[in-house]
Tab-separated table of C-alpha atoms and ligand atoms in Angstrom:
chain	number	residue	atom	x	y	z
A	228	MET	CA	36.614	6.919	9.291
A	229	SER	CA	32.938	6.699	7.596
A	230	VAL	CA	32.929	7.100	3.859
A	231	LYS	CA	30.252	9.629	3.224
A	232	ARG	CA	27.537	8.214	1.001
A	233	PRO	CA	27.853	9.993	-2.615
A	234	ILE	CA	24.210	11.048	-3.364
A	235	ILE	CA	22.515	13.067	-5.967
A	236	ILE	CA	19.129	14.622	-6.004
A	237	ASP	CA	17.219	14.806	-8.970
A	238	CYS	CA	14.479	17.041	-8.352
A	239	ASP	CA	11.810	19.433	-9.885
A	240	THR	CA	11.801	22.066	-7.103
A	241	GLY	CA	8.923	22.800	-6.316
A	242	THR	CA	8.220	23.315	-2.606
A	243	ASP	CA	8.373	20.094	-0.892
A	244	ASP	CA	11.367	19.362	-3.417
A	245	ALA	CA	13.068	22.753	-1.456
A	246	ILE	CA	12.318	21.313	1.923
A	247	ALA	CA	14.133	17.621	1.282
A	248	ILE	CA	17.060	19.513	-0.142
A	249	ILE	CA	17.034	21.662	3.318
A	250	ALA	CA	16.665	18.145	4.946
A	251	ALA	CA	19.477	16.861	3.030
A	252	LEU	CA	21.947	19.667	3.855
A	253	GLY	CA	21.390	18.658	7.712
A	254	CYS	CA	22.678	14.995	7.019
A	255	GLU	CA	26.137	15.001	7.841
A	256	GLU	CA	26.325	11.140	6.536
A	257	ILE	CA	26.098	12.046	2.747
A	258	SER	CA	28.164	13.798	0.500
A	259	ILE	CA	25.400	15.655	-1.816
A	260	LEU	CA	27.304	15.746	-5.548
A	261	GLY	CA	24.744	17.708	-6.991
A	262	LEU	CA	21.558	18.927	-7.859
A	263	THR	CA	20.118	17.683	-11.150
A	264	SER	CA	16.866	19.368	-12.161
A	265	VAL	CA	14.124	18.050	-14.431
A	266	ASN	CA	10.961	19.760	-15.777
A	267	GLY	CA	7.912	18.405	-13.684
A	268	ASN	CA	5.981	20.943	-11.086
A	269	VAL	CA	7.453	24.014	-13.288
A	270	SER	CA	9.385	24.304	-15.917
A	271	GLU	CA	13.342	23.165	-15.789
A	272	ASN	CA	14.095	26.996	-16.373
A	273	TYR	CA	12.434	27.347	-12.886
A	274	THR	CA	13.458	24.291	-11.308
A	275	SER	CA	17.213	25.137	-11.924
A	276	GLN	CA	16.797	28.631	-11.188
A	277	ASN	CA	15.258	27.580	-7.863
A	278	ASN	CA	17.742	24.915	-7.077
A	279	LEU	CA	20.397	27.476	-7.759
A	280	ASP	CA	18.729	30.292	-6.187
A	281	MET	CA	18.760	28.133	-3.071
A	282	MET	CA	22.077	27.351	-3.022
A	283	GLU	CA	23.265	30.598	-3.090
A	284	TYR	CA	20.754	31.856	-0.466
A	285	LEU	CA	21.823	29.208	2.191
A	286	ASP	CA	25.862	29.390	1.112
A	287	ARG	CA	26.092	25.752	-0.166
A	288	ASP	CA	28.758	25.369	-3.054
A	289	ILE	CA	27.096	22.124	-4.271
A	290	PRO	CA	26.721	22.300	-8.193
A	291	VAL	CA	23.434	22.654	-10.129
A	292	PHE	CA	22.718	21.115	-13.312
A	293	HIS	CA	20.325	21.819	-16.422
A	294	GLY	CA	18.285	18.716	-17.115
A	295	ALA	CA	15.160	17.839	-19.121
A	296	TRP	CA	13.038	20.381	-20.514
A	297	LEU	CA	10.164	17.740	-21.902
A	298	PRO	CA	9.334	14.473	-20.932
A	299	LEU	CA	10.632	11.371	-22.953
A	300	LYS	CA	7.632	11.142	-25.192
A	301	ALA	CA	5.164	13.726	-24.505
A	302	SER	CA	5.345	16.475	-26.965
A	303	ARG	CA	4.705	20.043	-24.573
A	304	ASP	CA	6.475	20.819	-21.304
A	305	THR	CA	4.086	19.234	-18.667
A	306	GLY	CA	5.030	21.838	-15.684
A	307	ALA	CA	2.346	21.455	-13.479
A	308	GLY	CA	0.875	25.154	-13.762
A	309	ASP	CA	-1.683	24.521	-11.485
A	310	ASN	CA	-0.040	25.893	-8.787
A	311	VAL	CA	-0.156	23.776	-6.774
A	312	HIS	CA	3.673	24.996	-6.478
A	313	GLY	CA	2.924	28.325	-7.684
A	314	LYS	CA	4.141	30.141	-10.838
A	315	THR	CA	8.223	29.556	-10.307
A	316	GLY	CA	7.779	26.432	-8.039
A	317	LEU	CA	8.579	27.856	-4.901
A	318	GLY	CA	4.483	29.271	-3.920
A	319	ASP	CA	4.653	32.992	-2.598
A	320	VAL	CA	8.729	32.624	-1.459
A	321	GLU	CA	10.720	34.562	-3.660
A	322	LEU	CA	14.503	34.193	-2.956
A	323	PRO	CA	17.244	36.391	-3.874
A	324	ARG	CA	18.267	35.748	-7.658
A	325	ALA	CA	21.785	34.422	-7.677
A	326	GLU	CA	24.337	36.426	-8.243
A	327	ARG	CA	27.759	34.332	-7.581
A	328	ARG	CA	26.711	30.902	-8.437
A	329	LYS	CA	26.347	29.643	-12.298
A	330	MET	CA	24.511	26.513	-13.237
A	331	GLU	CA	27.175	24.206	-14.426
A	332	GLY	CA	27.733	23.505	-18.315
A	333	GLU	CA	26.900	19.551	-18.027
A	334	ARG	CA	23.904	18.451	-18.725
A	335	ALA	CA	22.094	16.352	-16.111
A	336	ALA	CA	22.501	12.720	-17.508
A	337	GLU	CA	26.266	13.032	-18.561
A	338	PHE	CA	26.704	14.550	-14.642
A	339	ILE	CA	24.661	11.312	-13.306
A	340	TYR	CA	26.729	9.052	-15.568
A	341	ARG	CA	30.075	10.555	-15.118
A	342	MET	CA	29.566	10.346	-10.959
A	343	ALA	CA	28.429	6.472	-11.432
A	344	LEU	CA	31.555	5.817	-13.117
A	345	ARG	CA	33.642	7.596	-10.122
A	346	TYR	CA	31.568	5.832	-7.695
A	347	PRO	CA	30.797	2.646	-8.646
A	348	GLY	CA	28.616	0.736	-6.872
A	349	GLN	CA	28.335	3.416	-4.237
A	350	LEU	CA	26.202	6.455	-6.406
A	351	GLU	CA	22.965	6.498	-4.974
A	352	ILE	CA	19.959	9.046	-6.449
A	353	ILE	CA	17.544	10.234	-4.727
A	354	ALA	CA	14.677	11.155	-7.334
A	355	THR	CA	11.748	13.865	-6.057
A	356	GLY	CA	10.466	14.660	-9.602
A	357	PRO	CA	9.743	12.788	-13.048
A	358	LEU	CA	12.311	10.540	-13.525
A	359	THR	CA	13.301	11.883	-16.899
A	360	ASN	CA	16.933	12.132	-16.130
A	361	VAL	CA	17.638	9.457	-14.929
A	362	ALA	CA	16.153	7.306	-17.537
A	363	LEU	CA	18.416	9.472	-19.866
A	364	ALA	CA	21.494	8.194	-18.234
A	365	ILE	CA	20.351	4.775	-18.285
A	366	ILE	CA	19.441	4.741	-22.529
A	367	GLU	CA	22.647	6.200	-22.967
A	368	HIS	CA	24.767	4.401	-20.956
A	369	ASP	CA	23.817	1.158	-20.636
A	370	ASP	CA	26.819	0.624	-18.266
A	371	ILE	CA	25.393	2.618	-16.052
A	372	LYS	CA	22.781	0.133	-14.552
A	373	ALA	CA	26.033	-2.078	-12.652
A	374	LEU	CA	27.180	1.413	-11.251
A	375	ILE	CA	24.252	2.340	-9.531
A	376	ARG	CA	24.164	1.325	-5.650
A	377	LYS	CA	20.027	2.702	-5.482
A	378	ILE	CA	17.745	4.950	-6.861
A	379	TYR	CA	15.038	5.975	-4.196
A	380	PHE	CA	12.107	7.608	-6.194
A	381	MET	CA	8.882	9.626	-5.088
A	382	GLY	CA	6.326	8.384	-7.462
A	383	GLY	CA	3.683	6.476	-7.519
A	384	ALA	CA	1.130	4.680	-5.333
A	385	THR	CA	0.003	1.204	-4.460
A	386	GLU	CA	-3.667	2.841	-5.061
A	387	GLY	CA	-5.221	5.774	-6.684
A	388	GLY	CA	-3.670	8.919	-8.062
A	389	ASN	CA	-3.567	12.592	-7.460
A	390	VAL	CA	-3.260	14.205	-10.473
A	391	THR	CA	-5.900	11.764	-12.252
A	392	PRO	CA	-8.024	9.094	-10.160
A	393	SER	CA	-5.109	5.805	-10.999
A	394	ALA	CA	-1.811	8.217	-11.477
A	395	GLU	CA	0.517	10.110	-9.128
A	396	PHE	CA	1.885	13.725	-10.817
A	397	ASN	CA	5.892	12.248	-10.842
A	398	ILE	CA	5.059	9.185	-12.811
A	399	TRP	CA	1.922	11.076	-14.984
A	400	VAL	CA	4.620	13.350	-16.125
A	401	ASP	CA	6.773	10.687	-17.557
A	402	PRO	CA	5.627	6.976	-17.389
A	403	GLU	CA	7.985	6.143	-19.908
A	404	ALA	CA	10.867	7.216	-17.927
A	405	CYS	CA	9.770	5.371	-14.683
A	406	HIS	CA	9.492	2.279	-16.675
A	407	THR	CA	13.166	2.796	-18.138
A	408	VAL	CA	14.031	2.958	-14.276
A	409	LEU	CA	12.401	-0.217	-12.832
A	410	ALA	CA	13.178	-2.342	-15.863
A	411	SER	CA	17.090	-1.289	-15.899
A	412	GLY	CA	17.753	-3.666	-12.978
A	413	ILE	CA	19.116	-1.274	-10.731
A	414	PRO	CA	17.577	-1.592	-7.306
A	415	THR	CA	14.998	0.859	-6.636
A	416	VAL	CA	13.169	2.165	-3.661
A	417	MET	CA	9.412	3.618	-4.396
A	418	VAL	CA	8.005	6.252	-2.210
A	419	GLY	CA	4.179	6.413	-3.112
A	420	LEU	CA	1.070	8.400	-2.602
A	421	ASN	CA	-0.010	5.571	-0.157
A	422	VAL	CA	2.633	6.900	2.241
A	423	SER	CA	3.727	10.235	1.349
A	424	ASN	CA	-0.361	11.680	1.903
A	425	GLN	CA	0.060	10.405	5.330
A	426	ALA	CA	3.402	12.711	5.645
A	427	THR	CA	2.271	16.189	6.810
A	428	MET	CA	3.683	19.055	8.447
A	429	GLY	CA	1.447	21.927	10.054
A	430	ASN	CA	1.192	24.741	12.158
A	431	GLY	CA	3.340	23.087	15.044
A	432	GLU	CA	6.167	22.311	12.890
A	433	ILE	CA	6.094	25.614	11.193
A	434	GLU	CA	6.628	27.296	14.999
A	435	ARG	CA	9.293	25.046	15.643
A	436	LEU	CA	10.972	25.566	11.793
A	437	ARG	CA	10.890	29.345	12.722
A	438	GLY	CA	11.925	28.941	16.329
A	439	TYR	CA	15.452	27.738	15.061
A	440	GLY	CA	16.508	31.393	13.850
A	441	SER	CA	18.121	30.232	10.862
A	442	ARG	CA	17.616	30.654	7.127
A	443	GLU	CA	16.780	27.003	6.607
A	444	GLY	CA	14.234	26.912	9.434
A	445	ARG	CA	12.690	30.159	8.004
A	446	LEU	CA	12.889	28.875	4.214
A	447	ALA	CA	11.210	25.624	5.078
A	448	ALA	CA	8.552	26.858	7.321
A	449	ASP	CA	7.544	29.598	4.606
A	450	ILE	CA	7.244	27.247	2.508
A	451	ILE	CA	5.430	24.829	4.430
A	452	HIS	CA	3.232	27.917	5.282
A	453	TYR	CA	2.497	28.392	1.877
A	454	GLN	CA	1.358	25.009	0.875
A	455	MET	CA	-1.425	25.061	3.509
A	456	ASN	CA	-2.525	28.243	2.498
A	457	ARG	CA	-2.312	28.551	-1.348
A	458	PHE	CA	-5.707	28.642	-3.131
A	459	GLY	CA	-6.686	31.202	-0.297
A	460	ILE	CA	-7.928	28.236	1.643
A	461	GLY	CA	-6.279	26.885	4.632
A	462	ILE	CA	-5.815	23.533	4.676
A	463	GLY	CA	-4.262	22.354	7.891
A	464	PHE	CA	-1.124	20.438	6.872
A	465	SER	CA	1.611	20.365	4.014
A	466	ARG	CA	2.325	16.837	2.595
A	467	MET	CA	5.906	16.493	2.751
A	468	HIS	CA	5.988	13.936	-0.514
A	469	ASP	CA	9.932	14.811	-1.225
A	470	PRO	CA	11.602	14.701	2.248
A	471	LEU	CA	9.864	11.388	3.023
A	472	THR	CA	11.806	9.794	-0.208
A	473	LEU	CA	14.886	11.334	1.604
A	474	ALA	CA	13.843	9.431	4.989
A	475	ALA	CA	13.732	6.399	2.795
A	476	ALA	CA	17.332	6.777	2.278
A	477	LEU	CA	18.858	7.964	5.313
A	478	TYR	CA	16.111	6.895	7.949
A	479	PRO	CA	14.228	3.935	6.786
A	480	GLU	CA	13.205	2.986	10.214
A	481	CYS	CA	10.313	5.553	9.892
A	482	LEU	CA	8.702	3.192	7.136
A	483	SER	CA	8.162	-0.693	6.241
A	484	PHE	CA	8.466	-1.815	2.738
A	485	ARG	CA	7.729	-4.898	0.592
A	486	GLU	CA	9.753	-6.437	-2.053
A	487	CYS	CA	6.985	-6.191	-5.200
A	488	PHE	CA	6.981	-6.027	-8.987
A	489	VAL	CA	6.139	-2.637	-10.375
A	490	ASP	CA	5.923	-1.227	-13.546
A	491	ALA	CA	4.458	2.034	-15.107
A	492	GLU	CA	1.699	2.548	-17.428
A	493	CYS	CA	2.489	4.085	-20.434
A	494	ARG	CA	-0.746	3.525	-22.126
A	495	GLY	CA	-4.377	3.942	-21.374
A	496	ASP	CA	-6.591	6.809	-21.985
A	497	TYR	CA	-7.540	6.574	-18.129
A	498	THR	CA	-4.780	4.987	-16.746
A	499	ARG	CA	-1.388	6.334	-18.178
A	500	GLY	CA	0.975	7.287	-15.545
A	501	HIS	CA	-0.331	4.910	-13.197
A	502	THR	CA	2.071	2.437	-11.082
A	503	TYR	CA	1.165	-1.262	-10.849
A	504	VAL	CA	2.140	-2.417	-8.101
A	505	ASP	CA	2.017	-6.351	-7.740
A	506	LEU	CA	1.924	-6.149	-3.425
A	507	ARG	CA	0.701	-9.742	-3.109
A	508	ASN	CA	2.927	-11.351	-6.197
A	509	ARG	CA	0.252	-12.862	-8.245
A	510	SER	CA	1.424	-11.513	-11.156
A	511	GLY	CA	4.517	-14.100	-11.677
A	512	ARG	CA	6.691	-11.362	-11.985
A	513	GLN	CA	10.101	-11.191	-10.220
A	514	PRO	CA	9.928	-8.252	-7.442
A	515	ASN	CA	11.823	-5.121	-9.069
A	516	CYS	CA	11.503	-2.498	-6.298
A	517	SER	CA	11.020	-2.098	-2.588
A	518	VAL	CA	7.883	-0.398	-2.397
A	519	ALA	CA	7.149	1.588	0.781
A	520	VAL	CA	3.803	0.322	2.528
A	521	GLY	CA	3.791	1.875	6.320
A	522	ILE	CA	4.968	4.786	7.988
A	523	ASP	CA	5.402	6.059	11.597
A	524	VAL	CA	4.346	10.001	11.016
A	525	GLU	CA	5.447	11.098	14.227
A	526	LYS	CA	9.485	9.427	13.841
A	527	PHE	CA	9.390	10.877	10.283
A	528	ARG	CA	8.428	14.606	11.609
A	529	GLU	CA	11.162	14.189	14.309
A	530	TRP	CA	13.526	13.542	11.927
A	531	LEU	CA	12.544	15.956	9.415
A	532	CYS	CA	12.740	18.663	12.003
A	533	GLU	CA	15.968	17.476	13.388
A	534	ARG	CA	17.360	17.640	10.163
A	535	ILE	CA	16.326	21.046	8.812
A	536	ARG	CA	17.721	22.487	12.634
A	537	ARG	CA	20.942	20.682	11.948
A	538	ALA	CA	21.130	22.409	8.200
A	539	GLY	CA	20.847	25.538	9.826
A	540	GLU	CA	23.885	24.949	12.133
B	237	RIB	O1	2.939	14.338	-6.569
B	237	RIB	C1	3.457	14.628	-5.602
B	237	RIB	C2	5.018	14.731	-6.439
B	237	RIB	O2	5.025	15.461	-7.362
B	237	RIB	C3	5.954	15.757	-5.695
B	237	RIB	O3	7.511	15.244	-5.810
B	237	RIB	C4	5.704	17.111	-6.045
B	237	RIB	O4	7.153	18.116	-5.557
B	237	RIB	C5	5.425	16.441	-7.024
B	237	RIB	O5	6.628	16.626	-8.218
B	238	CA	CA1	9.166	16.789	-6.821
């Protein structure tokens, strides 16, 4: 009997985080141990509430944990607040507020450590927001470094950025956390904007998801519709940054990777949050990360739609 892969999804839910979670519910090869919430797209009180509401709305008993309200070093809540994900994080999608389900009392970093101890050498983390919770687990429990099998994170880029010309949002919120994760020696896989900006869904996929006739399909379609029409301008696509990170773990065939030295820039007036990706190994530094460098978009789209379909079965 194949043993299910034990997975924690650490997320700043957020629209594309929500779609990644829905798709993960359709992946029978994994056991989702829990959702750990982190400050990012919106404040942690919203990201955790979104996770809890989703689990009740989709009738899943996956535990939800509170996580970091602030990045390791910043002195303020850096939730985007620029409406990329709307005021509460799910755009104009309003889920019924959870009544039966309650947040767990244990905080994210402690839960991550406890699961690493329970599944030594097997636990994998799919991080789709700033890496604050994961970094705290590493800082507070040094022995965790030998216990976590792999960390897949959405963040950074081989060049450029989205929240600044040189930084991608997740790393920009907490570059110190990214540095801690990359320096930990835990195997890491980076899914950056260089591939995730190509991972788009549009009207055709919205129609297909609605056609499944499931809550999961409708919710994903509504979120994509919001992303395509936010700000009152109809952009013809929505970027699936976080679902692509799930694919890196569960369907790596849709991506190609290169082993590189990567670090996060924690200084610089203009470069804080930049990911230094030594694609040509010129730094002389040992590679510490598998960086996604190529994507087969059609393969990814097909996989993502199918997982969302299975989630609703
Ligand atoms: O830059 C894209 C990333 O920032 C995604 O994870 C999105 O959800 C936001 O967190
Ligand atoms: Ca995210």
